[in-house]
Short mmCIF file of C-alpha atoms and ligand atoms in Angstrom, two decimals:
data_model
loop_
_atom_site.label_atom_id
_atom_site.label_comp_id
_atom_site.label_asym_id
_atom_site.label_seq_id
_atom_site.Cartn_x
_atom_site.Cartn_y
_atom_site.Cartn_z
CA MET D 1 256.37 12.56 -68.06
CA HIS D 2 257.48 11.30 -64.65
CA GLN D 3 254.72 9.16 -63.11
CA ALA D 4 254.42 10.04 -59.43
CA LYS D 5 255.26 7.26 -56.97
CA VAL D 6 253.21 6.78 -53.87
CA PHE D 7 253.67 4.54 -50.83
CA ILE D 8 250.65 3.66 -48.68
CA THR D 9 251.56 2.17 -45.33
CA ARG D 10 248.53 -0.13 -45.02
CA ARG D 11 245.62 -1.47 -47.02
CA LEU D 12 242.85 1.16 -47.08
CA PRO D 13 239.10 0.60 -46.81
CA THR D 14 238.38 2.33 -50.13
CA ASP D 15 238.95 2.19 -53.86
CA LEU D 16 242.27 3.51 -55.16
CA ALA D 17 241.18 4.00 -58.82
CA GLN D 18 241.32 7.80 -58.72
CA LEU D 19 244.80 7.75 -57.21
CA ARG D 20 245.95 5.19 -59.80
CA GLU D 21 245.18 7.74 -62.54
CA VAL D 22 247.88 10.05 -61.22
CA ALA D 23 250.38 7.77 -59.52
CA THR D 24 252.05 4.41 -59.34
CA ILE D 25 250.98 2.93 -56.03
CA GLU D 26 252.73 0.61 -53.65
CA VAL D 27 250.67 -0.62 -50.70
CA TRP D 28 252.22 -2.24 -47.62
CA GLU D 29 250.04 -5.34 -47.39
CA GLU D 30 251.02 -6.63 -43.94
CA ARG D 31 248.83 -6.31 -40.90
CA GLN D 32 251.70 -4.81 -38.91
CA PRO D 33 252.99 -1.38 -39.96
CA PRO D 34 256.12 -1.21 -42.12
CA PRO D 35 259.25 -1.21 -39.93
CA TYR D 36 260.89 2.19 -39.60
CA GLU D 37 263.90 1.06 -41.69
CA VAL D 38 261.57 0.09 -44.56
CA LEU D 39 259.89 3.49 -44.47
CA LEU D 40 263.27 5.18 -44.36
CA GLU D 41 264.27 3.42 -47.59
CA LYS D 42 260.90 3.99 -49.31
CA VAL D 43 260.81 7.68 -48.55
CA LYS D 44 264.00 8.25 -50.55
CA THR D 45 262.24 7.57 -53.86
CA ILE D 46 258.58 8.48 -53.45
CA ASP D 47 256.59 11.61 -54.31
CA GLY D 48 253.73 10.94 -51.94
CA LEU D 49 253.36 9.14 -48.61
CA LEU D 50 250.02 8.08 -47.18
CA CYS D 51 250.58 7.07 -43.57
CA LEU D 52 248.78 6.17 -40.37
CA LEU D 53 249.28 7.22 -36.78
CA THR D 54 251.32 4.05 -36.19
CA ASP D 55 254.07 5.28 -38.55
CA ARG D 56 256.85 7.37 -37.02
CA ILE D 57 257.46 10.18 -39.48
CA ASP D 58 260.33 11.90 -37.70
CA LYS D 59 263.03 14.39 -38.64
CA GLN D 60 265.45 11.74 -39.91
CA LEU D 61 262.80 10.20 -42.13
CA ILE D 62 261.58 13.47 -43.60
CA GLU D 63 265.14 14.64 -44.19
CA ALA D 64 265.90 11.38 -46.03
CA ALA D 65 263.20 12.22 -48.60
CA THR D 66 264.52 13.63 -51.85
CA CYS D 67 261.40 14.20 -53.94
CA LEU D 68 258.57 13.93 -51.41
CA LYS D 69 255.81 16.40 -52.27
CA VAL D 70 253.19 15.46 -49.73
CA ILE D 71 252.58 13.52 -46.52
CA SER D 72 248.96 12.54 -46.09
CA GLN D 73 247.91 11.00 -42.80
CA MET D 74 244.69 9.04 -42.43
CA ALA D 75 243.89 10.41 -38.95
CA VAL D 76 242.95 13.72 -37.42
CA GLY D 77 245.85 13.63 -34.94
CA TYR D 78 249.38 14.00 -36.25
CA ASP D 79 251.62 13.82 -33.18
CA ASN D 80 253.58 11.02 -34.92
CA ILE D 81 254.78 13.46 -37.59
CA ASP D 82 257.53 16.05 -37.16
CA ILE D 83 255.56 18.98 -38.56
CA PRO D 84 258.31 21.65 -38.19
CA THR D 85 260.72 19.52 -40.25
CA ALA D 86 258.07 18.90 -42.93
CA THR D 87 257.33 22.62 -43.04
CA ALA D 88 261.02 23.49 -43.25
CA LYS D 89 261.25 21.15 -46.26
CA LYS D 90 258.09 22.74 -47.71
CA ILE D 91 256.21 19.46 -47.56
CA PRO D 92 252.50 19.87 -46.83
CA VAL D 93 251.02 17.45 -44.32
CA GLY D 94 247.37 16.44 -44.73
CA HIS D 95 245.05 14.98 -42.11
CA THR D 96 241.38 14.00 -41.80
CA PRO D 97 239.48 16.29 -39.42
CA GLY D 98 235.70 16.46 -39.17
CA VAL D 99 234.72 13.15 -40.72
CA LEU D 100 235.54 11.20 -37.58
CA THR D 101 234.03 13.62 -35.07
CA ASP D 102 230.69 11.85 -34.65
CA ALA D 103 232.10 8.33 -34.62
CA THR D 104 234.63 9.31 -31.96
CA ALA D 105 232.03 11.16 -29.87
CA ASP D 106 229.74 8.13 -30.14
CA PHE D 107 232.51 5.85 -28.97
CA THR D 108 233.32 8.17 -26.08
CA TRP D 109 229.74 7.70 -24.96
CA ALA D 110 229.98 3.95 -25.49
CA LEU D 111 232.96 3.88 -23.13
CA LEU D 112 231.39 6.25 -20.63
CA MET D 113 228.24 4.19 -20.41
CA ALA D 114 230.08 0.88 -20.39
CA ALA D 115 232.31 2.05 -17.54
CA ALA D 116 229.48 3.59 -15.52
CA ARG D 117 227.15 0.62 -15.89
CA ARG D 118 229.92 -1.98 -15.78
CA VAL D 119 228.99 -3.62 -19.06
CA VAL D 120 232.30 -5.42 -19.56
CA GLU D 121 232.36 -6.75 -16.00
CA ALA D 122 228.74 -7.85 -16.39
CA ASP D 123 229.55 -9.80 -19.53
CA ARG D 124 232.53 -11.50 -17.85
CA PHE D 125 230.38 -12.30 -14.83
CA THR D 126 227.65 -13.87 -16.93
CA ARG D 127 230.01 -15.93 -19.09
CA ALA D 128 231.77 -17.19 -15.96
CA GLY D 129 228.46 -18.76 -14.88
CA LEU D 130 228.17 -16.47 -11.84
CA TRP D 131 224.63 -15.24 -12.56
CA GLN D 132 222.58 -17.15 -10.03
CA THR D 133 219.71 -14.81 -9.21
CA TRP D 134 218.57 -11.18 -9.41
CA GLU D 135 220.40 -9.34 -6.65
CA PRO D 136 219.55 -5.88 -5.33
CA ASP D 137 223.18 -4.81 -5.20
CA LEU D 138 224.68 -6.68 -8.12
CA LEU D 139 227.10 -4.67 -10.30
CA LEU D 140 225.87 -1.26 -9.24
CA GLY D 141 227.18 1.85 -10.92
CA PRO D 142 226.49 5.58 -10.76
CA ASN D 143 223.68 7.45 -12.50
CA ILE D 144 224.54 8.96 -15.84
CA THR D 145 221.40 11.03 -16.25
CA GLY D 146 221.70 14.22 -14.26
CA ALA D 147 225.42 13.75 -13.48
CA THR D 148 228.17 16.33 -14.08
CA LEU D 149 230.33 15.79 -17.13
CA GLY D 150 233.71 17.50 -17.44
CA ILE D 151 235.13 17.90 -20.94
CA VAL D 152 238.84 18.62 -21.26
CA GLY D 153 239.31 20.27 -24.66
CA LEU D 154 236.23 21.64 -26.42
CA GLY D 155 237.29 21.17 -30.03
CA ARG D 156 235.19 19.38 -32.64
CA ILE D 157 235.01 16.09 -30.74
CA GLY D 158 234.57 17.68 -27.32
CA GLN D 159 231.65 19.70 -28.70
CA ALA D 160 230.05 16.61 -30.23
CA VAL D 161 230.34 14.87 -26.85
CA ALA D 162 228.68 17.88 -25.18
CA ARG D 163 225.78 17.80 -27.66
CA ARG D 164 225.11 14.17 -26.78
CA ALA D 165 225.15 15.00 -23.06
CA LYS D 166 221.98 17.06 -23.50
CA GLY D 167 219.97 13.89 -23.89
CA PHE D 168 221.19 12.82 -20.46
CA GLU D 169 220.26 16.12 -18.81
CA MET D 170 223.79 16.55 -17.53
CA ARG D 171 225.54 19.60 -16.18
CA VAL D 172 228.43 20.00 -18.60
CA LEU D 173 231.67 21.73 -17.58
CA TYR D 174 234.58 22.30 -19.89
CA THR D 175 238.09 23.54 -19.76
CA SER D 176 240.10 24.52 -22.79
CA LYS D 177 243.16 26.53 -23.75
CA GLN D 178 240.80 29.23 -24.91
CA ARG D 179 237.31 29.96 -23.78
CA CYS D 180 234.70 29.60 -26.58
CA GLN D 181 232.31 32.26 -27.77
CA ALA D 182 229.40 32.82 -25.39
CA GLU D 183 227.01 31.85 -28.18
CA LEU D 184 228.63 28.45 -28.63
CA GLU D 185 228.67 27.87 -24.86
CA LYS D 186 224.98 28.68 -24.77
CA SER D 187 224.01 26.44 -27.66
CA LEU D 188 226.00 23.53 -26.24
CA GLY D 189 224.83 24.24 -22.70
CA VAL D 190 228.37 24.18 -21.29
CA GLU D 191 230.10 26.13 -18.50
CA PHE D 192 233.75 27.18 -18.66
CA VAL D 193 235.73 26.28 -15.52
CA SER D 194 239.36 25.95 -14.50
CA PHE D 195 241.02 22.54 -14.94
CA GLU D 196 241.12 22.16 -11.14
CA GLY D 197 237.46 23.09 -10.81
CA LEU D 198 236.52 20.57 -13.47
CA LEU D 199 238.47 17.80 -11.75
CA GLN D 200 236.86 18.56 -8.40
CA GLU D 201 233.29 18.80 -9.60
CA SER D 202 232.88 16.23 -12.36
CA ASP D 203 231.37 12.77 -12.03
CA PHE D 204 232.71 11.90 -15.47
CA VAL D 205 235.80 13.45 -17.02
CA THR D 206 236.44 12.98 -20.72
CA ILE D 207 239.64 13.95 -22.55
CA HIS D 208 239.53 15.54 -26.01
CA THR D 209 242.79 17.39 -26.29
CA PRO D 210 245.57 16.68 -28.78
CA LEU D 211 248.87 15.35 -27.48
CA SER D 212 251.54 18.05 -27.34
CA ASP D 213 254.34 19.10 -25.02
CA ASP D 214 251.69 21.03 -23.07
CA THR D 215 249.29 18.12 -22.62
CA TYR D 216 251.79 15.29 -22.05
CA HIS D 217 250.89 13.69 -18.68
CA PHE D 218 248.25 16.35 -18.13
CA PHE D 219 246.61 13.77 -15.88
CA SER D 220 249.02 12.61 -13.22
CA TYR D 221 249.07 11.91 -9.47
CA ARG D 222 248.03 15.42 -8.43
CA GLN D 223 245.11 15.53 -10.86
CA PHE D 224 243.76 12.15 -9.72
CA GLU D 225 243.96 13.33 -6.12
CA MET D 226 241.72 16.26 -7.03
CA MET D 227 239.03 14.07 -8.59
CA LYS D 228 236.02 12.62 -6.78
CA HIS D 229 236.44 9.07 -5.48
CA SER D 230 233.34 8.22 -7.48
CA ALA D 231 234.64 9.77 -10.72
CA ILE D 232 235.10 7.92 -13.99
CA LEU D 233 237.72 9.01 -16.52
CA ILE D 234 237.35 8.49 -20.28
CA ASN D 235 240.16 8.94 -22.80
CA THR D 236 239.60 8.69 -26.56
CA ALA D 237 242.31 11.26 -27.37
CA ARG D 238 245.92 10.13 -26.94
CA GLY D 239 247.48 7.82 -24.35
CA GLY D 240 250.30 10.23 -23.53
CA VAL D 241 247.87 12.73 -22.00
CA ILE D 242 247.63 10.39 -18.99
CA ASN D 243 250.51 9.26 -16.80
CA GLN D 244 249.61 5.58 -16.79
CA ASP D 245 251.48 4.76 -13.56
CA ALA D 246 249.41 7.43 -11.84
CA LEU D 247 246.23 6.05 -13.42
CA TYR D 248 247.09 2.56 -12.21
CA GLN D 249 247.61 3.79 -8.64
CA ALA D 250 244.44 5.91 -8.73
CA LEU D 251 242.32 2.97 -9.88
CA LEU D 252 243.98 0.47 -7.56
CA GLN D 253 243.61 2.65 -4.48
CA GLY D 254 240.10 3.85 -5.29
CA GLN D 255 241.21 7.42 -5.76
CA ILE D 256 238.78 7.35 -8.69
CA ALA D 257 236.12 4.72 -9.31
CA GLY D 258 236.86 3.72 -12.88
CA ALA D 259 238.22 4.55 -16.27
CA ALA D 260 237.73 3.60 -19.89
CA ILE D 261 240.48 4.31 -22.37
CA ASP D 262 240.72 3.79 -26.11
CA VAL D 263 244.33 4.95 -26.27
CA THR D 264 247.47 3.99 -24.36
CA ASP D 265 251.13 4.91 -24.30
CA PRO D 266 252.67 2.97 -25.92
CA GLU D 267 250.26 1.35 -28.34
CA PRO D 268 249.57 -1.48 -28.30
CA ILE D 269 249.63 -1.72 -24.51
CA PRO D 270 252.28 -4.26 -23.42
CA THR D 271 250.60 -7.53 -22.45
CA ASP D 272 252.31 -7.42 -19.04
CA SER D 273 251.00 -3.93 -18.21
CA LEU D 274 249.58 -3.76 -14.69
CA LEU D 275 246.62 -1.82 -16.09
CA LEU D 276 245.37 -5.06 -17.62
CA THR D 277 244.93 -6.54 -14.13
CA LEU D 278 242.30 -3.97 -13.08
CA ASP D 279 238.58 -4.75 -13.18
CA ASN D 280 237.60 -1.08 -12.95
CA LEU D 281 239.33 -0.21 -16.21
CA ILE D 282 238.09 -0.82 -19.75
CA ILE D 283 240.71 -0.73 -22.50
CA ALA D 284 239.87 -0.63 -26.21
CA PRO D 285 242.44 -0.90 -29.02
CA HIS D 286 242.21 2.67 -30.41
CA ILE D 287 238.94 2.22 -32.30
CA GLY D 288 237.28 5.59 -31.61
CA SER D 289 236.74 6.35 -35.29
CA ALA D 290 236.10 2.76 -36.31
CA SER D 291 232.71 2.90 -37.97
CA GLN D 292 232.71 1.52 -41.52
CA GLN D 293 231.42 4.76 -43.03
CA THR D 294 233.90 6.90 -41.09
CA ARG D 295 236.95 4.86 -42.00
CA GLU D 296 235.99 4.98 -45.67
CA LYS D 297 235.54 8.76 -45.48
CA MET D 298 238.91 9.11 -43.73
CA ALA D 299 240.63 7.05 -46.44
CA ASN D 300 238.97 9.12 -49.20
CA MET D 301 239.96 12.35 -47.52
CA ALA D 302 243.55 11.16 -47.15
CA ILE D 303 243.60 10.26 -50.85
CA ALA D 304 242.17 13.66 -51.82
CA ASN D 305 244.94 15.35 -49.78
CA LEU D 306 247.54 13.10 -51.38
CA ILE D 307 246.37 13.80 -54.94
CA ALA D 308 246.28 17.56 -54.32
CA GLY D 309 249.82 17.44 -52.97
CA LEU D 310 251.08 15.41 -55.93
CA LYS D 311 249.58 18.00 -58.27
CA GLY D 312 251.18 20.84 -56.33
CA GLU D 313 247.76 22.13 -55.26
CA ARG D 314 246.70 23.29 -51.80
CA LEU D 315 245.60 20.29 -49.71
CA PRO D 316 241.90 20.38 -48.77
CA TYR D 317 242.88 19.57 -45.15
CA CYS D 318 246.39 20.69 -44.42
CA VAL D 319 248.13 20.88 -41.05
CA ASN D 320 250.99 23.20 -41.96
CA HIS D 321 250.46 25.01 -45.33
CA PRO D 322 254.14 25.56 -46.16
CA SER D 323 254.41 28.24 -48.82
C1 LIG C 1 242.71 8.87 -34.31
O1 LIG C 1 243.12 8.76 -33.21
C2 LIG C 1 242.94 10.00 -35.14
O2 LIG C 1 243.73 10.87 -34.76
O3 LIG C 1 242.34 10.06 -36.21
#
């Protein structure tokens, strides 16, 4: 019987024994992702692909596949994959929702608190030997407790962020494509508002919307102009949701007070990006889901999706369900 062939685009933080029982595995061992040309060659002969958000799985690549039965991505987002082409070729695409919700919500709060209370600046200040005495006005930031939090996109992660806000006695506003059930709003303690209203009223704005044609550059010059001068923006979703030139200008000119972003466009951020010159911006290297337990769960979920696809079964977590 034909032994299924699988290509995994990076070393995974889990055991591959179960997958080895059903497939011959090739793992890309480098730290950098496989170049596109390598993937394009590999995809011609494999039955299963396990990929990451750094791999461009576009129309050309999917169309080059001759026996590909499943694409399994170790991430909840899948904007790097051409889903319509995969669906047209009847290839199911798996992803890893749910397991990373808490880790990403936790990290959103880590960024929010670090930006508000200037943790990164404080560390730099101390290491530079500038701490000479206790000063009444040293490194002041805004209150978090009692502030207004605006959540853009109240999906799984947005909801988990809202739950955490309760501990800080915040007023929580949200805007979303669709308004949630009144019961959910009540249990989360959130108020539905327009995008404009949220921008105008929030002390902290946090982005939890997927990247799509609709949300590309959702935050641009006009949106920053609507925000409070004291506002802080957090992004743990996708870099493309923010127009980075507009963000740079807004931070430089004090249109908003600060930002903390875990995602950029492109990734990694070019080392000569002007954003890197700003003190009122914290940038993390896309580590929202990076707790040990979460990454292991994500890898296991991606493997479960892959195995199901190889067997011709319905993927436990499928983006497209092609019939
Ligand atoms: C991370 O950004 C993910 O989509 O899982």
